[in-house]
Amino acid sequence: MERILVCDDEKEIVEIIRIYLEEAGYEVLCAYDGEQARQLLRHQEVHLVILDIMMPRVDGLTLAREIRRESPVPILFLSAKSQDTDKIIGLNAGADDYITKPFNPLELVARVRSNLRRYLALGNRVQPDTIGTGGLTIDDSTKEVRVDGEPVKLTPLEYNLLLFLTRHKGQVFSIPQLYEQVWGEPFDGAEKKVVVHLSHIRNKIEIDPQNPRYLRSVWGLGYKMENWEARP
């Protein structure tokens, strides 16, 4: 059974989320401030974290950054902050998804299920499957990414985005196409969410993200992974 940590200083919200997640078959750990969540993470195996941003003792952004330094576990922000800049800050802190309050509990469960599916699938491949382009290689059996021989640490979403583009190197995909292929859901207009994750990938795999060798944008059309083998 997958274990989910829910952290929000509003106990009523935590209780609502707990009820819906347990009905969906998940085990739920509850915390009401960032320090309590931090201690639970140190002593419990957790498969997904739901965080409020504005919390006492340790805020959600700080905790997300700490988690991301240690683990690729999916992080979902649940916040009353609804501006695009707030969402970008949350994604830059390491979150995989961002839901604004008030929220639909059924949508939250669907987002949890989608993020868990991607995360848990990372360990399910057995046969070696190494692909790459230029100095970039991806071993999908071990989920290892290397650039010029050096390991690169990606979140599950970043990994799936990079893997999809690399498997289809040379092909241009629009943001809605990337969202539907990688998130596995109909495009919901969250263009900035995709762009932020692509930016994170660039920052990790490119020597100079402003002049990328691998992940290229095609003006007005979308993004593609440069097909180095096809270059003269």
mmCIF file of C-alpha atoms in Angstrom:
data_model
loop_
_atom_site.group_PDB
_atom_site.id
_atom_site.type_symbol
_atom_site.label_atom_id
_atom_site.label_comp_id
_atom_site.label_asym_id
_atom_site.label_seq_id
_atom_site.Cartn_x
_atom_site.Cartn_y
_atom_site.Cartn_z
ATOM 1 C CA MET A 1 0.000 0.000 0.000
ATOM 2 C CA GLU A 2 1.391 3.416 -0.961
ATOM 3 C CA ARG A 3 1.925 5.797 1.944
ATOM 4 C CA ILE A 4 1.118 9.494 1.507
ATOM 5 C CA LEU A 5 2.138 12.314 3.830
ATOM 6 C CA VAL A 6 -0.386 15.166 4.065
ATOM 7 C CA CYS A 7 0.774 18.370 5.753
ATOM 8 C CA ASP A 8 -1.417 21.432 6.278
ATOM 9 C CA ASP A 9 -1.952 23.638 9.330
ATOM 10 C CA GLU A 10 -5.720 23.517 8.726
ATOM 11 C CA LYS A 11 -6.745 20.271 10.423
ATOM 12 C CA GLU A 12 -10.118 20.182 8.662
ATOM 13 C CA ILE A 13 -8.398 20.109 5.275
ATOM 14 C CA VAL A 14 -6.038 17.346 6.389
ATOM 15 C CA GLU A 15 -8.996 15.312 7.610
ATOM 16 C CA ILE A 16 -10.913 15.716 4.349
ATOM 17 C CA ILE A 17 -7.871 14.662 2.317
ATOM 18 C CA ARG A 18 -7.218 11.706 4.648
ATOM 19 C CA ILE A 19 -10.770 10.407 4.226
ATOM 20 C CA TYR A 20 -10.688 10.589 0.426
ATOM 21 C CA LEU A 21 -7.204 9.094 0.119
ATOM 22 C CA GLU A 22 -7.977 6.218 2.472
ATOM 23 C CA GLU A 23 -11.158 5.491 0.538
ATOM 24 C CA ALA A 24 -8.968 5.328 -2.584
ATOM 25 C CA GLY A 25 -6.807 2.688 -0.894
ATOM 26 C CA TYR A 26 -3.822 4.713 0.343
ATOM 27 C CA GLU A 27 -2.226 4.839 3.776
ATOM 28 C CA VAL A 28 -2.082 8.418 5.063
ATOM 29 C CA LEU A 29 0.273 10.134 7.497
ATOM 30 C CA CYS A 30 -0.938 13.488 8.847
ATOM 31 C CA ALA A 31 1.131 16.498 9.901
ATOM 32 C CA TYR A 32 0.086 20.016 10.837
ATOM 33 C CA ASP A 33 3.331 21.963 10.480
ATOM 34 C CA GLY A 34 6.543 21.636 8.497
ATOM 35 C CA GLU A 35 8.681 20.390 11.389
ATOM 36 C CA GLN A 36 6.233 17.595 12.182
ATOM 37 C CA ALA A 37 6.267 16.577 8.508
ATOM 38 C CA ARG A 38 10.070 16.676 8.496
ATOM 39 C CA GLN A 39 10.235 14.271 11.446
ATOM 40 C CA LEU A 40 7.764 11.864 9.838
ATOM 41 C CA LEU A 41 9.820 11.831 6.654
ATOM 42 C CA ARG A 42 12.925 10.923 8.630
ATOM 43 C CA HIS A 43 11.303 7.853 10.175
ATOM 44 C CA GLN A 44 8.745 6.666 7.612
ATOM 45 C CA GLU A 45 8.942 5.556 4.006
ATOM 46 C CA VAL A 46 6.654 7.871 2.035
ATOM 47 C CA HIS A 47 5.655 7.535 -1.628
ATOM 48 C CA LEU A 48 4.108 11.000 -2.153
ATOM 49 C CA VAL A 49 3.941 14.265 -0.177
ATOM 50 C CA ILE A 50 1.110 16.815 -0.177
ATOM 51 C CA LEU A 51 2.210 20.163 1.275
ATOM 52 C CA ASP A 52 0.655 23.491 2.067
ATOM 53 C CA ILE A 53 3.032 26.395 1.431
ATOM 54 C CA MET A 54 2.210 28.722 4.333
ATOM 55 C CA MET A 55 2.826 26.655 7.467
ATOM 56 C CA PRO A 56 4.268 27.335 10.927
ATOM 57 C CA ARG A 57 7.787 26.318 12.012
ATOM 58 C CA VAL A 58 8.938 25.178 8.559
ATOM 59 C CA ASP A 59 7.166 26.459 5.440
ATOM 60 C CA GLY A 60 6.289 24.224 2.516
ATOM 61 C CA LEU A 61 8.805 25.707 0.083
ATOM 62 C CA THR A 62 11.693 25.111 2.484
ATOM 63 C CA LEU A 63 10.557 21.569 3.199
ATOM 64 C CA ALA A 64 10.098 20.788 -0.508
ATOM 65 C CA ARG A 65 13.662 21.906 -1.235
ATOM 66 C CA GLU A 66 14.945 19.701 1.584
ATOM 67 C CA ILE A 67 12.991 16.703 0.309
ATOM 68 C CA ARG A 68 14.142 17.215 -3.246
ATOM 69 C CA ARG A 69 17.811 17.233 -2.210
ATOM 70 C CA GLU A 70 17.361 13.746 -0.760
ATOM 71 C CA SER A 71 14.599 12.044 -2.727
ATOM 72 C CA PRO A 72 12.715 12.013 -6.053
ATOM 73 C CA VAL A 73 9.411 11.300 -4.253
ATOM 74 C CA PRO A 74 6.539 13.263 -5.855
ATOM 75 C CA ILE A 75 5.613 16.526 -4.126
ATOM 76 C CA LEU A 76 2.202 18.100 -4.622
ATOM 77 C CA PHE A 77 1.570 21.632 -3.349
ATOM 78 C CA LEU A 78 -1.912 22.492 -2.116
ATOM 79 C CA SER A 79 -2.101 26.239 -1.582
ATOM 80 C CA ALA A 80 -4.390 29.258 -1.477
ATOM 81 C CA LYS A 81 -1.729 31.115 -3.459
ATOM 82 C CA SER A 82 -3.125 31.025 -6.996
ATOM 83 C CA GLN A 83 -1.045 33.478 -9.031
ATOM 84 C CA ASP A 84 1.118 32.118 -11.850
ATOM 85 C CA THR A 85 4.209 33.409 -10.072
ATOM 86 C CA ASP A 86 3.268 31.418 -6.959
ATOM 87 C CA LYS A 87 2.898 28.255 -9.021
ATOM 88 C CA ILE A 88 6.250 28.803 -10.713
ATOM 89 C CA ILE A 89 7.938 29.355 -7.347
ATOM 90 C CA GLY A 90 6.387 26.115 -6.107
ATOM 91 C CA LEU A 91 7.540 24.144 -9.128
ATOM 92 C CA ASN A 92 11.003 25.667 -8.861
ATOM 93 C CA ALA A 93 11.157 24.489 -5.250
ATOM 94 C CA GLY A 94 10.855 20.926 -6.532
ATOM 95 C CA ALA A 95 7.121 20.263 -6.684
ATOM 96 C CA ASP A 96 5.717 17.962 -9.358
ATOM 97 C CA ASP A 97 2.206 19.406 -9.227
ATOM 98 C CA TYR A 98 0.318 22.386 -7.791
ATOM 99 C CA ILE A 99 -3.353 22.583 -6.817
ATOM 100 C CA THR A 100 -5.031 25.746 -5.577
ATOM 101 C CA LYS A 101 -7.565 26.045 -2.762
ATOM 102 C CA PRO A 102 -10.491 25.621 -2.735
ATOM 103 C CA PHE A 103 -10.038 22.239 -4.403
ATOM 104 C CA ASN A 104 -12.084 19.284 -5.543
ATOM 105 C CA PRO A 105 -11.065 16.253 -3.418
ATOM 106 C CA LEU A 106 -11.741 13.901 -6.333
ATOM 107 C CA GLU A 107 -9.403 15.913 -8.548
ATOM 108 C CA LEU A 108 -6.778 15.758 -5.808
ATOM 109 C CA VAL A 109 -7.067 11.969 -5.646
ATOM 110 C CA ALA A 110 -6.736 11.793 -9.443
ATOM 111 C CA ARG A 111 -3.574 13.941 -9.327
ATOM 112 C CA VAL A 112 -2.156 11.762 -6.564
ATOM 113 C CA ARG A 113 -2.870 8.618 -8.553
ATOM 114 C CA SER A 114 -1.277 10.081 -11.700
ATOM 115 C CA ASN A 115 1.897 11.221 -9.922
ATOM 116 C CA LEU A 116 2.249 7.938 -8.056
ATOM 117 C CA ARG A 117 1.828 5.967 -11.272
ATOM 118 C CA ARG A 118 4.748 7.820 -12.866
ATOM 119 C CA TYR A 119 6.912 7.566 -9.753
ATOM 120 C CA LEU A 120 6.357 3.872 -9.099
ATOM 121 C CA ALA A 121 6.779 2.991 -12.776
ATOM 122 C CA LEU A 122 10.419 4.081 -12.571
ATOM 123 C CA GLY A 123 11.321 0.802 -10.905
ATOM 124 C CA ASN A 124 9.204 -1.559 -12.982
ATOM 125 C CA ARG A 125 11.356 -2.031 -16.081
ATOM 126 C CA VAL A 126 13.622 -5.093 -16.162
ATOM 127 C CA GLN A 127 15.194 -5.258 -19.602
ATOM 128 C CA PRO A 128 18.115 -2.882 -20.274
ATOM 129 C CA ASP A 129 17.045 -0.043 -22.481
ATOM 130 C CA THR A 130 19.753 2.532 -23.103
ATOM 131 C CA ILE A 131 19.107 5.404 -25.475
ATOM 132 C CA GLY A 132 20.804 8.711 -26.031
ATOM 133 C CA THR A 133 21.932 11.481 -28.285
ATOM 134 C CA GLY A 134 25.404 12.965 -28.382
ATOM 135 C CA GLY A 135 26.883 12.833 -24.872
ATOM 136 C CA LEU A 136 23.489 12.279 -23.231
ATOM 137 C CA THR A 137 22.551 8.705 -22.277
ATOM 138 C CA ILE A 138 19.503 7.293 -20.485
ATOM 139 C CA ASP A 139 19.431 3.757 -19.088
ATOM 140 C CA ASP A 140 15.732 3.097 -18.556
ATOM 141 C CA SER A 141 16.402 -0.150 -16.676
ATOM 142 C CA THR A 142 18.260 1.676 -13.901
ATOM 143 C CA LYS A 143 16.718 5.122 -14.520
ATOM 144 C CA GLU A 144 20.199 6.625 -14.765
ATOM 145 C CA VAL A 145 20.848 9.738 -16.826
ATOM 146 C CA ARG A 146 24.374 10.804 -17.714
ATOM 147 C CA VAL A 147 25.762 13.747 -19.632
ATOM 148 C CA ASP A 148 29.334 13.343 -20.872
ATOM 149 C CA GLY A 149 29.702 10.499 -18.375
ATOM 150 C CA GLU A 150 28.520 12.507 -15.369
ATOM 151 C CA PRO A 151 25.322 11.409 -13.528
ATOM 152 C CA VAL A 152 22.344 13.780 -13.569
ATOM 153 C CA LYS A 153 19.674 13.673 -10.848
ATOM 154 C CA LEU A 154 16.129 14.233 -12.131
ATOM 155 C CA THR A 155 12.693 14.136 -10.530
ATOM 156 C CA PRO A 156 10.259 11.502 -11.880
ATOM 157 C CA LEU A 157 8.455 14.083 -14.036
ATOM 158 C CA GLU A 158 11.701 15.489 -15.390
ATOM 159 C CA TYR A 159 12.898 11.969 -16.152
ATOM 160 C CA ASN A 160 9.713 11.028 -17.988
ATOM 161 C CA LEU A 161 9.771 14.240 -20.016
ATOM 162 C CA LEU A 162 13.399 13.717 -20.993
ATOM 163 C CA LEU A 163 12.840 10.045 -21.782
ATOM 164 C CA PHE A 164 9.839 10.788 -23.995
ATOM 165 C CA LEU A 165 11.647 13.502 -25.955
ATOM 166 C CA THR A 166 14.789 11.382 -26.310
ATOM 167 C CA ARG A 167 12.820 8.377 -27.549
ATOM 168 C CA HIS A 168 11.374 10.695 -30.215
ATOM 169 C CA LYS A 169 14.490 12.757 -30.856
ATOM 170 C CA GLY A 170 14.239 15.068 -33.826
ATOM 171 C CA GLN A 171 10.451 15.316 -33.534
ATOM 172 C CA VAL A 172 8.815 18.571 -32.417
ATOM 173 C CA PHE A 173 6.088 18.394 -29.760
ATOM 174 C CA SER A 174 3.818 21.218 -28.650
ATOM 175 C CA ILE A 175 3.253 21.859 -24.954
ATOM 176 C CA PRO A 176 -0.265 20.307 -25.044
ATOM 177 C CA GLN A 177 1.173 17.212 -26.743
ATOM 178 C CA LEU A 178 3.925 16.890 -24.123
ATOM 179 C CA TYR A 179 1.418 17.285 -21.303
ATOM 180 C CA GLU A 180 -0.923 14.639 -22.676
ATOM 181 C CA GLN A 181 1.898 12.193 -23.424
ATOM 182 C CA VAL A 182 3.864 12.574 -20.187
ATOM 183 C CA TRP A 183 1.232 13.579 -17.630
ATOM 184 C CA GLY A 184 -1.214 11.112 -19.200
ATOM 185 C CA GLU A 185 -4.131 13.543 -18.895
ATOM 186 C CA PRO A 186 -6.024 15.885 -21.226
ATOM 187 C CA PHE A 187 -4.238 19.245 -21.459
ATOM 188 C CA ASP A 188 -5.672 21.612 -18.850
ATOM 189 C CA GLY A 189 -4.066 24.828 -20.087
ATOM 190 C CA ALA A 190 -1.267 24.684 -17.510
ATOM 191 C CA GLU A 191 1.372 25.715 -20.029
ATOM 192 C CA LYS A 192 3.707 27.233 -17.439
ATOM 193 C CA LYS A 193 3.835 23.933 -15.547
ATOM 194 C CA VAL A 194 5.351 22.184 -18.567
ATOM 195 C CA VAL A 195 7.704 25.071 -19.353
ATOM 196 C CA VAL A 196 9.068 25.128 -15.798
ATOM 197 C CA HIS A 197 9.861 21.409 -15.872
ATOM 198 C CA LEU A 198 11.543 21.752 -19.266
ATOM 199 C CA SER A 199 13.595 24.613 -17.862
ATOM 200 C CA HIS A 200 14.677 22.438 -14.933
ATOM 201 C CA ILE A 201 15.799 19.710 -17.346
ATOM 202 C CA ARG A 202 17.823 22.201 -19.375
ATOM 203 C CA ASN A 203 19.536 23.519 -16.281
ATOM 204 C CA LYS A 204 20.588 19.979 -15.370
ATOM 205 C CA ILE A 205 21.689 18.554 -18.724
ATOM 206 C CA GLU A 206 23.047 21.566 -20.605
ATOM 207 C CA ILE A 207 26.466 23.155 -20.173
ATOM 208 C CA ASP A 208 24.913 26.455 -21.252
ATOM 209 C CA PRO A 209 21.100 26.366 -20.847
ATOM 210 C CA GLN A 210 20.801 29.563 -22.926
ATOM 211 C CA ASN A 211 22.474 27.788 -25.867
ATOM 212 C CA PRO A 212 21.287 24.185 -25.477
ATOM 213 C CA ARG A 213 22.917 21.247 -27.220
ATOM 214 C CA TYR A 214 20.082 18.811 -26.544
ATOM 215 C CA LEU A 215 16.712 20.231 -25.530
ATOM 216 C CA ARG A 216 15.848 22.778 -28.198
ATOM 217 C CA SER A 217 12.826 25.033 -28.600
ATOM 218 C CA VAL A 218 11.282 25.504 -32.030
ATOM 219 C CA TRP A 219 9.773 28.970 -32.166
ATOM 220 C CA GLY A 220 5.973 28.903 -32.297
ATOM 221 C CA LEU A 221 5.816 25.096 -32.425
ATOM 222 C CA GLY A 222 7.225 23.491 -29.304
ATOM 223 C CA TYR A 223 10.261 21.517 -28.193
ATOM 224 C CA LYS A 224 12.425 18.712 -29.476
ATOM 225 C CA MET A 225 15.452 16.676 -28.483
ATOM 226 C CA GLU A 226 18.245 17.400 -30.934
ATOM 227 C CA ASN A 227 19.082 14.317 -32.997
ATOM 228 C CA TRP A 228 22.872 14.416 -32.839
ATOM 229 C CA GLU A 229 23.259 11.225 -34.852
ATOM 230 C CA ALA A 230 21.558 12.906 -37.795
ATOM 231 C CA ARG A 231 23.913 15.908 -37.753
ATOM 232 C CA PRO A 232 26.709 16.097 -40.325
#
